Coordinates of C-alpha atoms in Angstrom, one line a residue:
M241 CA 26.9 -20.5 40.9
F242 CA 30.6 -21.1 40.8
G243 CA 30.9 -20.2 44.4
G244 CA 28.1 -22.5 45.4
K245 CA 29.8 -25.4 43.7
R246 CA 33.0 -24.6 45.5
V247 CA 31.4 -24.5 48.9
T248 CA 29.8 -27.9 48.2
L249 CA 33.1 -29.5 47.2
V250 CA 34.9 -28.1 50.2
T251 CA 32.1 -29.3 52.5
L252 CA 32.2 -32.8 51.1
C253 CA 35.9 -33.0 51.5
F254 CA 35.8 -31.7 55.1
C255 CA 33.0 -34.1 56.0
C256 CA 35.1 -37.0 54.7
F257 CA 38.1 -35.8 56.7
I258 CA 36.1 -35.6 59.9
A259 CA 34.5 -39.0 59.2
R260 CA 37.9 -40.6 59.1
L261 CA 38.8 -39.1 62.4
Y262 CA 35.5 -40.0 64.1
A263 CA 35.3 -43.6 63.0
S264 CA 38.9 -44.6 63.6
D265 CA 38.1 -46.6 66.8
V266 CA 35.9 -49.6 67.5
K267 CA 32.2 -49.3 67.3
E268 CA 30.9 -51.0 70.4
P269 CA 27.7 -53.1 70.1
C270 CA 24.4 -51.5 71.2
A271 CA 22.0 -54.4 70.6
A272 CA 23.9 -57.2 72.4
G273 CA 22.0 -58.3 75.5
A274 CA 18.8 -57.0 74.0
F275 CA 18.3 -58.2 70.4
Y276 CA 20.7 -61.1 70.8
P277 CA 22.7 -62.6 73.7
D278 CA 25.8 -60.7 74.9
N279 CA 27.6 -63.9 76.0
P280 CA 29.9 -65.2 73.2
R281 CA 29.1 -68.8 73.8
Q282 CA 25.3 -68.2 74.0
I283 CA 25.2 -66.2 70.8
A284 CA 27.4 -68.7 69.0
N285 CA 25.2 -71.6 70.1
L286 CA 22.0 -69.8 69.3
V287 CA 23.1 -68.9 65.7
D288 CA 24.3 -72.5 65.2
K289 CA 20.9 -73.8 66.5
Y290 CA 19.0 -71.7 63.9
L291 CA 21.4 -72.7 61.1
N292 CA 21.0 -76.4 62.0
E293 CA 17.2 -76.1 62.1
V294 CA 16.6 -74.6 58.7
K295 CA 16.8 -76.5 55.4
P296 CA 16.4 -73.9 52.6
E297 CA 16.1 -75.1 49.0
P298 CA 19.5 -74.7 47.3
V299 CA 19.8 -72.1 44.5
E300 CA 21.4 -72.8 41.2
G301 CA 23.5 -69.6 40.8
E302 CA 25.7 -67.6 43.1
I303 CA 24.0 -65.4 45.7
F304 CA 24.5 -61.7 45.2
A305 CA 22.2 -60.4 47.9
L306 CA 20.2 -61.3 51.0
I307 CA 17.1 -59.6 52.3
S308 CA 17.1 -60.4 56.0
P309 CA 15.1 -59.3 59.1
H310 CA 16.6 -57.4 62.0
A311 CA 14.2 -58.0 65.0
G312 CA 15.2 -59.7 68.2
Y313 CA 16.6 -63.2 67.5
G314 CA 13.8 -64.8 69.4
Y315 CA 11.4 -63.5 66.8
S316 CA 13.3 -63.3 63.5
G317 CA 16.5 -65.2 64.0
K318 CA 15.3 -68.4 62.5
V319 CA 13.9 -66.6 59.5
A320 CA 17.3 -64.9 59.0
A321 CA 19.0 -68.2 59.1
Y322 CA 17.4 -69.3 55.9
G323 CA 19.5 -66.8 53.9
Y324 CA 22.7 -67.2 55.9
K325 CA 22.5 -71.0 55.6
L326 CA 22.8 -70.7 51.8
I327 CA 26.0 -68.5 52.0
E328 CA 27.8 -70.7 54.6
F329 CA 31.5 -70.9 53.8
K330 CA 31.2 -68.9 50.6
P331 CA 34.3 -66.8 49.6
Y332 CA 32.9 -63.3 50.0
K333 CA 35.5 -60.7 50.9
T334 CA 33.3 -57.6 51.3
V335 CA 29.8 -57.5 52.7
I336 CA 27.7 -54.4 52.2
I337 CA 25.0 -54.1 54.9
L338 CA 22.2 -51.7 54.1
G339 CA 20.3 -50.8 57.3
T340 CA 17.8 -48.2 58.3
S341 CA 17.7 -45.5 61.0
H342 CA 15.3 -46.2 63.8
H343 CA 16.5 -43.6 66.4
Y344 CA 18.0 -40.7 64.6
G345 CA 16.2 -38.8 61.9
F346 CA 18.2 -37.6 58.9
S347 CA 18.0 -37.3 55.2
G348 CA 20.2 -39.2 52.8
V349 CA 22.6 -42.0 53.4
S350 CA 25.2 -42.5 56.1
V351 CA 28.3 -44.7 55.3
Y352 CA 30.6 -45.7 58.2
P353 CA 34.0 -45.0 56.8
S354 CA 36.6 -47.0 58.7
G355 CA 37.5 -48.8 61.9
K356 CA 35.9 -51.9 63.4
F357 CA 32.5 -53.1 64.5
R358 CA 32.5 -55.2 67.7
T359 CA 30.1 -58.1 68.6
P360 CA 30.4 -60.7 71.4
L361 CA 32.0 -62.9 68.6
G362 CA 34.8 -60.5 67.9
D363 CA 35.7 -57.5 65.8
L364 CA 35.0 -56.9 62.1
D365 CA 37.0 -54.5 60.0
V366 CA 35.3 -51.9 57.9
D367 CA 36.4 -52.1 54.3
D368 CA 37.7 -48.5 54.0
D369 CA 39.1 -49.1 50.5
F370 CA 35.5 -49.7 49.5
T371 CA 34.0 -46.8 51.5
K372 CA 36.4 -44.4 49.9
K373 CA 34.7 -45.0 46.7
L374 CA 31.3 -43.9 48.1
L375 CA 32.1 -41.0 50.4
G376 CA 32.7 -37.6 48.9
K377 CA 31.0 -38.5 45.6
D378 CA 27.5 -37.2 46.4
A379 CA 26.1 -34.7 48.8
E380 CA 23.4 -37.1 50.0
I381 CA 25.9 -39.9 50.8
K382 CA 28.1 -38.9 53.8
F383 CA 29.0 -40.1 57.3
V384 CA 26.4 -39.2 59.9
P385 CA 27.8 -40.5 63.2
Q386 CA 24.5 -40.3 65.1
A387 CA 22.9 -42.7 62.7
F388 CA 25.0 -45.6 64.0
E389 CA 25.1 -44.8 67.7
E390 CA 22.0 -46.7 68.9
E391 CA 21.1 -48.4 65.6
H392 CA 20.6 -52.2 65.6
S393 CA 19.7 -52.9 61.9
V394 CA 23.3 -53.3 60.8
E395 CA 24.5 -54.8 64.0
V396 CA 22.1 -57.8 64.3
Q397 CA 23.3 -59.1 60.9
L398 CA 26.9 -59.3 62.1
P399 CA 26.9 -62.5 64.4
F400 CA 25.3 -64.5 61.6
L401 CA 27.9 -63.2 59.1
Q402 CA 30.7 -64.1 61.6
K403 CA 29.4 -67.7 61.9
V404 CA 29.1 -68.4 58.2
L405 CA 31.9 -66.4 56.6
F406 CA 35.6 -66.0 57.1
N407 CA 38.2 -63.3 56.3
F408 CA 35.7 -60.7 55.2
K409 CA 35.2 -56.9 55.8
I410 CA 32.0 -55.0 56.0
V411 CA 30.6 -51.8 54.6
P412 CA 28.0 -50.5 57.1
I413 CA 25.4 -48.2 55.6
V414 CA 22.4 -46.7 57.3
I415 CA 19.7 -45.1 55.1
G416 CA 17.5 -42.3 56.4
D417 CA 14.6 -40.6 54.6
C418 CA 15.6 -40.4 51.0
S419 CA 14.2 -39.9 47.5
L420 CA 14.1 -42.6 44.8
K421 CA 16.9 -40.6 43.1
S422 CA 19.1 -41.0 46.2
C423 CA 18.5 -44.7 46.1
K424 CA 19.5 -44.8 42.4
D425 CA 22.6 -42.6 43.1
L426 CA 23.7 -45.0 45.9
A427 CA 23.1 -48.0 43.7
Y428 CA 25.2 -46.4 41.0
L429 CA 28.1 -45.7 43.3
L430 CA 27.9 -49.2 44.7
K431 CA 27.9 -50.6 41.2
K432 CA 31.0 -48.6 40.3
A433 CA 32.8 -49.7 43.5
I434 CA 31.9 -53.4 42.9
G435 CA 33.0 -53.3 39.3
A436 CA 33.7 -56.8 38.0
R437 CA 34.2 -58.3 41.5
K438 CA 32.3 -61.6 42.3
D439 CA 33.2 -61.7 46.0
V440 CA 30.9 -59.0 47.2
L441 CA 27.7 -59.8 49.1
V442 CA 24.8 -57.3 49.8
V443 CA 22.6 -57.7 52.9
S444 CA 19.5 -55.6 53.0
S445 CA 18.4 -55.5 56.6
T446 CA 14.6 -54.9 57.0
D447 CA 11.4 -56.0 58.7
L448 CA 8.0 -55.8 57.0
Y449 CA 4.6 -54.8 58.5
H450 CA 4.5 -52.9 61.8
G451 CA 1.0 -52.7 63.4
Y452 CA -1.7 -54.1 65.6
D453 CA -3.7 -56.2 63.1
Y454 CA -2.6 -59.7 62.3
E455 CA -4.9 -60.1 59.3
E456 CA -3.7 -56.7 57.9
C457 CA -0.1 -57.9 58.4
Q458 CA -0.7 -60.9 56.1
K459 CA -2.3 -58.8 53.3
V460 CA 0.3 -56.0 53.4
D461 CA 3.2 -58.3 53.6
D462 CA 1.9 -60.3 50.6
L463 CA 1.7 -57.1 48.6
T464 CA 5.2 -56.1 49.6
I465 CA 6.7 -59.5 48.9
Q466 CA 5.1 -59.5 45.4
A467 CA 7.0 -56.3 44.6
L468 CA 10.2 -58.0 45.8
K469 CA 9.5 -61.0 43.6
N470 CA 8.9 -58.8 40.6
M471 CA 12.2 -56.9 41.3
D472 CA 10.1 -53.8 41.0
A473 CA 12.2 -51.2 42.8
E474 CA 10.2 -48.2 41.8
G475 CA 6.9 -49.9 42.6
L476 CA 8.3 -50.9 46.0
Y477 CA 9.5 -47.3 46.7
N478 CA 6.1 -45.8 45.7
G479 CA 4.2 -48.5 47.7
I480 CA 6.2 -47.6 50.8
R481 CA 5.6 -43.9 50.3
D482 CA 1.9 -44.5 49.8
E483 CA 1.8 -46.7 52.8
K484 CA 0.3 -49.6 50.8
M485 CA 3.5 -51.6 51.5
Q486 CA 5.6 -51.6 54.6
M487 CA 9.4 -52.2 55.1
C488 CA 11.2 -50.3 57.8
G489 CA 14.4 -50.9 55.8
G490 CA 12.6 -50.4 52.5
F491 CA 14.9 -47.8 51.0
G492 CA 17.8 -50.3 51.4
A493 CA 15.7 -53.0 49.7
V494 CA 14.9 -50.6 46.9
T495 CA 18.6 -49.8 46.5
T496 CA 19.4 -53.5 46.6
L497 CA 16.9 -54.2 43.8
L498 CA 18.2 -51.4 41.7
L499 CA 21.8 -52.5 42.2
A500 CA 21.1 -56.1 41.5
K501 CA 19.3 -55.4 38.2
E502 CA 22.1 -53.0 37.1
L503 CA 24.6 -55.9 37.6
G504 CA 22.4 -58.3 35.7
H505 CA 20.9 -60.2 38.6
D506 CA 17.1 -60.3 38.3
K507 CA 16.0 -63.4 40.1
L508 CA 14.7 -63.0 43.7
I509 CA 13.7 -66.1 45.7
V510 CA 11.6 -65.9 48.9
L511 CA 13.0 -68.5 51.3
N512 CA 10.8 -68.0 54.4
Q513 CA 8.1 -65.6 55.6
T514 CA 6.4 -65.2 59.0
N515 CA 5.5 -62.6 61.5
S516 CA 5.7 -62.1 65.3
A517 CA 2.0 -63.1 65.8
I518 CA 2.8 -66.5 64.3
V519 CA 6.1 -66.9 66.2
S520 CA 4.4 -65.9 69.6
N521 CA 1.1 -67.6 68.8
K522 CA -0.8 -64.4 69.4
K523 CA -2.9 -64.0 66.3
K524 CA -5.4 -61.4 67.1
K525 CA -6.0 -57.7 66.8
G526 CA -4.5 -55.3 69.3
I527 CA -1.3 -57.2 69.6
W528 CA 1.8 -55.6 68.1
T529 CA 2.8 -57.5 65.0
V530 CA 5.9 -57.3 62.8
G531 CA 6.4 -59.2 59.5
Y532 CA 9.7 -60.9 58.6
V533 CA 11.0 -62.3 55.3
S534 CA 14.2 -63.9 54.1
C535 CA 15.1 -63.7 50.4
V536 CA 18.1 -64.2 48.2
I537 CA 18.9 -62.5 44.9
D538 CA 20.5 -65.1 42.7
R539 CA 23.5 -64.2 40.7
E540 CA 23.3 -66.3 37.6
K541 CA 26.5 -68.0 36.5
T542 CA 27.3 -65.6 33.7
M543 CA 30.6 -64.9 31.9
L544 CA 29.8 -61.3 31.3
N545 CA 28.3 -58.6 33.5
T546 CA 26.2 -55.7 32.2
E547 CA 29.0 -53.3 31.6
Q548 CA 31.0 -55.9 29.6
R549 CA 28.0 -56.7 27.5
K550 CA 27.4 -53.0 26.7
K551 CA 31.0 -52.6 25.8
L552 CA 30.9 -55.5 23.4
L553 CA 27.8 -54.2 21.7
G554 CA 29.4 -50.7 21.4
I555 CA 32.5 -52.3 19.8
A556 CA 30.4 -54.3 17.4
R557 CA 28.4 -51.2 16.2
S558 CA 31.5 -49.0 16.0
S559 CA 33.4 -51.7 14.0
I560 CA 30.7 -51.9 11.4
E561 CA 30.4 -48.1 11.1
V562 CA 34.1 -47.6 10.8
Y563 CA 34.5 -50.4 8.2
L564 CA 31.6 -49.1 6.1
K565 CA 33.1 -45.6 6.1
T566 CA 36.8 -46.4 5.6
G567 CA 37.1 -50.1 4.7
K568 CA 39.4 -50.6 7.7
K569 CA 39.0 -52.4 11.0
L570 CA 38.4 -50.4 14.1
Q571 CA 41.6 -50.0 16.2
V572 CA 40.5 -50.9 19.7
K573 CA 42.3 -52.0 22.9
D574 CA 40.7 -53.3 26.1
D575 CA 42.4 -54.6 29.2
D576 CA 39.3 -56.1 30.8
P577 CA 40.5 -59.5 31.9
V578 CA 37.3 -61.3 30.9
L579 CA 37.0 -59.5 27.5
S580 CA 40.7 -60.3 26.9
Q581 CA 40.1 -64.1 27.1
R582 CA 40.1 -66.1 24.0
M583 CA 36.5 -66.9 23.3
G584 CA 34.3 -67.7 20.4
A585 CA 31.4 -65.5 19.4
F586 CA 28.6 -65.0 16.9
V587 CA 27.3 -61.6 15.8
T588 CA 23.8 -61.5 14.5
L589 CA 22.2 -58.5 12.7
H590 CA 18.4 -57.9 12.5
K591 CA 16.5 -55.3 10.5
N592 CA 12.9 -54.7 11.2
G593 CA 12.8 -58.1 13.0
E594 CA 14.3 -60.0 10.0
L595 CA 17.7 -61.6 9.9
R596 CA 20.2 -59.4 8.1
G597 CA 23.4 -61.3 8.7
C598 CA 25.0 -63.7 11.1
I599 CA 28.7 -64.8 11.2
G600 CA 30.6 -66.4 14.0
N601 CA 33.8 -68.1 15.2
M602 CA 33.2 -71.2 17.3
V603 CA 36.7 -71.5 18.7
G604 CA 38.3 -68.4 20.2
T605 CA 41.6 -67.6 18.5
Q606 CA 41.9 -64.1 19.9
A607 CA 40.5 -61.9 22.7
L608 CA 36.7 -61.9 22.8
Y609 CA 36.4 -58.2 22.1
L610 CA 38.5 -58.6 18.9
T611 CA 36.4 -61.7 17.9
V612 CA 33.3 -59.5 18.3
R613 CA 34.9 -56.7 16.2
D614 CA 35.8 -59.1 13.4
M615 CA 32.5 -61.1 13.4
A616 CA 30.5 -57.9 13.4
I617 CA 32.2 -56.7 10.2
E618 CA 31.8 -60.1 8.6
A619 CA 28.1 -60.3 9.5
A620 CA 27.6 -56.9 7.9
V621 CA 29.5 -57.5 4.6
D622 CA 30.4 -61.1 4.1
D623 CA 27.3 -63.2 4.9
P624 CA 26.7 -64.8 1.5
R625 CA 23.0 -65.0 2.1
F626 CA 22.6 -61.2 2.1
P627 CA 23.9 -58.2 0.2
P628 CA 26.4 -56.1 2.2
V629 CA 24.9 -53.7 4.8
Q630 CA 24.9 -50.1 3.6
L631 CA 25.9 -47.2 5.9
S632 CA 22.5 -45.6 5.4
E633 CA 20.7 -48.6 6.9
L634 CA 23.0 -49.1 9.9
K635 CA 20.6 -47.0 12.1
D636 CA 17.9 -49.6 11.5
I637 CA 20.1 -52.6 12.4
E638 CA 19.8 -54.3 15.8
I639 CA 23.0 -56.1 16.9
E640 CA 22.9 -59.3 18.9
I641 CA 26.0 -61.0 20.3
S642 CA 26.4 -64.6 21.4
A643 CA 29.5 -65.2 23.5
L644 CA 30.3 -68.9 23.5
S645 CA 31.7 -71.3 26.1
P646 CA 34.3 -73.9 25.2
L647 CA 33.1 -76.9 23.2
E648 CA 32.3 -80.1 25.0
K649 CA 31.9 -83.4 23.2
V650 CA 28.9 -85.6 24.2
D651 CA 28.4 -89.3 23.5
S652 CA 24.6 -89.1 23.3
A653 CA 21.9 -86.7 22.2
D654 CA 20.3 -87.4 25.6
K655 CA 22.8 -85.0 27.1
I656 CA 21.8 -82.1 25.0
Q657 CA 19.6 -79.6 26.9
M658 CA 17.3 -77.8 24.5
G659 CA 17.4 -74.0 24.9
A660 CA 20.5 -74.2 27.0
H661 CA 22.9 -75.9 24.6
G662 CA 24.1 -75.0 21.2
V663 CA 25.1 -78.0 19.1
I664 CA 27.7 -78.8 16.5
V665 CA 27.4 -81.9 14.4
R666 CA 30.6 -83.1 12.6
R667 CA 31.2 -86.1 10.4
G668 CA 34.2 -86.1 8.1
F669 CA 34.5 -82.8 6.4
N670 CA 30.9 -81.9 7.0
S671 CA 29.8 -79.9 10.0
G672 CA 27.0 -77.5 11.0
V673 CA 26.1 -75.5 14.1
F674 CA 22.9 -74.2 15.7
L675 CA 23.0 -71.6 18.5
P676 CA 21.0 -72.3 21.7
Q677 CA 18.4 -69.7 20.8
V678 CA 17.4 -71.6 17.7
A679 CA 15.4 -74.1 19.8
A680 CA 13.4 -71.3 21.4
E681 CA 12.9 -69.4 18.1
T682 CA 11.6 -72.5 16.2
G683 CA 9.8 -74.4 18.9
W684 CA 11.4 -77.6 17.5
T685 CA 11.6 -80.8 19.4
K686 CA 15.1 -82.2 20.0
E687 CA 14.7 -84.6 17.1
E688 CA 13.5 -81.8 14.7
F689 CA 16.4 -79.6 16.0
L690 CA 19.0 -82.2 15.3
S691 CA 17.5 -83.4 12.0
N692 CA 17.4 -79.9 10.6
L693 CA 20.9 -79.3 11.9
C694 CA 22.2 -82.3 10.0
A695 CA 20.2 -81.8 6.8
H696 CA 20.3 -78.0 6.3
K697 CA 23.5 -76.9 8.1
A698 CA 25.9 -79.8 7.8
G699 CA 24.8 -81.3 4.5
L700 CA 24.3 -84.8 6.1
P701 CA 21.3 -87.1 6.1
A702 CA 18.7 -85.9 8.5
D703 CA 19.2 -88.8 10.8
A704 CA 23.0 -88.6 10.8
W705 CA 22.9 -87.5 14.5
K706 CA 21.9 -91.0 15.5
D707 CA 25.0 -92.5 13.8
K708 CA 27.9 -93.2 16.2
A709 CA 30.2 -92.0 13.5
T710 CA 28.8 -88.5 13.8
Q711 CA 30.4 -86.4 16.5
L712 CA 28.2 -84.1 18.7
F713 CA 29.5 -81.1 20.6
V714 CA 27.6 -78.8 22.9
F715 CA 28.3 -75.3 24.1
T716 CA 26.5 -72.6 26.0
A717 CA 26.0 -69.0 24.8
E718 CA 25.3 -65.8 26.6
V719 CA 23.0 -64.0 24.2
F720 CA 22.4 -60.2 24.5
S721 CA 21.3 -57.5 22.2
E722 CA 20.9 -53.8 21.8
K723 CA 17.2 -54.2 22.4
K724 CA 17.9 -54.7 26.1
Y725 CA 20.9 -52.5 26.6

């Protein structure tokens, strides 16, 4: 067994070394003149034409990923433009493109390690700092040169990217036949490589149905798109394997869904859907038909990613446990730039679905992770409404954290958004606070919410919030608990 592991390690290292040598030059285009014009002016004008024609609905958050077709531009270029229009001039620095292998059969994942990709619009650098974090980490994820030689799925995305983005590098990936585990392994490595970066875009390059039946195309594509909307990576993978769904770049889409959900992005929006029969106006059986879809995965504007949330929950639980055992605070140090910011936070404890303690600090006076540490201890032992938590019951306690944005004073209750805003009322020495989730938990109207806040939390008349002498402050909270993580 030891010898087998040694051979595997040596092989991986050797493959990485050969990969660097092989991909040190420019990768010439293979689809220019076929899938899209090879004349620089013509391709620039065509992409501009598509971008000017489409008017996608804007999305609220930042876009983390696109699902984009890769057929000839005459068929799918306008569909692709819907996604690219929404990322125009955005500050992405690395674009991961997950393509598929149409011409060379292999198992696993091929990552192009370094060099440049050329299109009629110029050269794009491969982000070799990023690819180093992928290659040599898993036997199924390597560089297979033949997978890129005649492959168009990555290449056809590049002119669109060159027209809408500036100063970015690419991570070209072609996925062959692979297991769900390989998709998960790739998603895990991509997640680690991305870390806390917000300037990375993922493009999943795929078409949908391939066949000779227009009506079947519509049914199969609707089923496939429903799995995408549900962010159901495993269901999509199994549907492709069972041939109930069709995506020629399906394993890249599966990986994209897995990666997005791991990073806390779980909102997929379908921008446009069509097929070649509609585009060519040949809607009948016997005519080759291919489905196309353009989607975005919306990155919500969150302060904390999944790893940061898990870390804070771990600190909270460890802090309570250490304090109950020793009477001392947990000694912890974290250099994460987000967790080191001064931010307010509440820590809420539940036992068997019932409140067991809740203490918070509205204004951050120290690093967020230290605020969470201290509030977790106070929620466990200093909430005057409850007896101190005992060590024996800690295993039954569920911890919830609310990380708070800075306070914003509002001049009218009309500006309070129920369910989105937490509220502080303050008049003289009296004040009270409700977290945003209180509205959802109680089902109160805004008037009930504010009246209860004044009467039961601030010790003021129930209608004090209507008085101009009463100050109203709003804030948002990112609420997360051990139940999810």
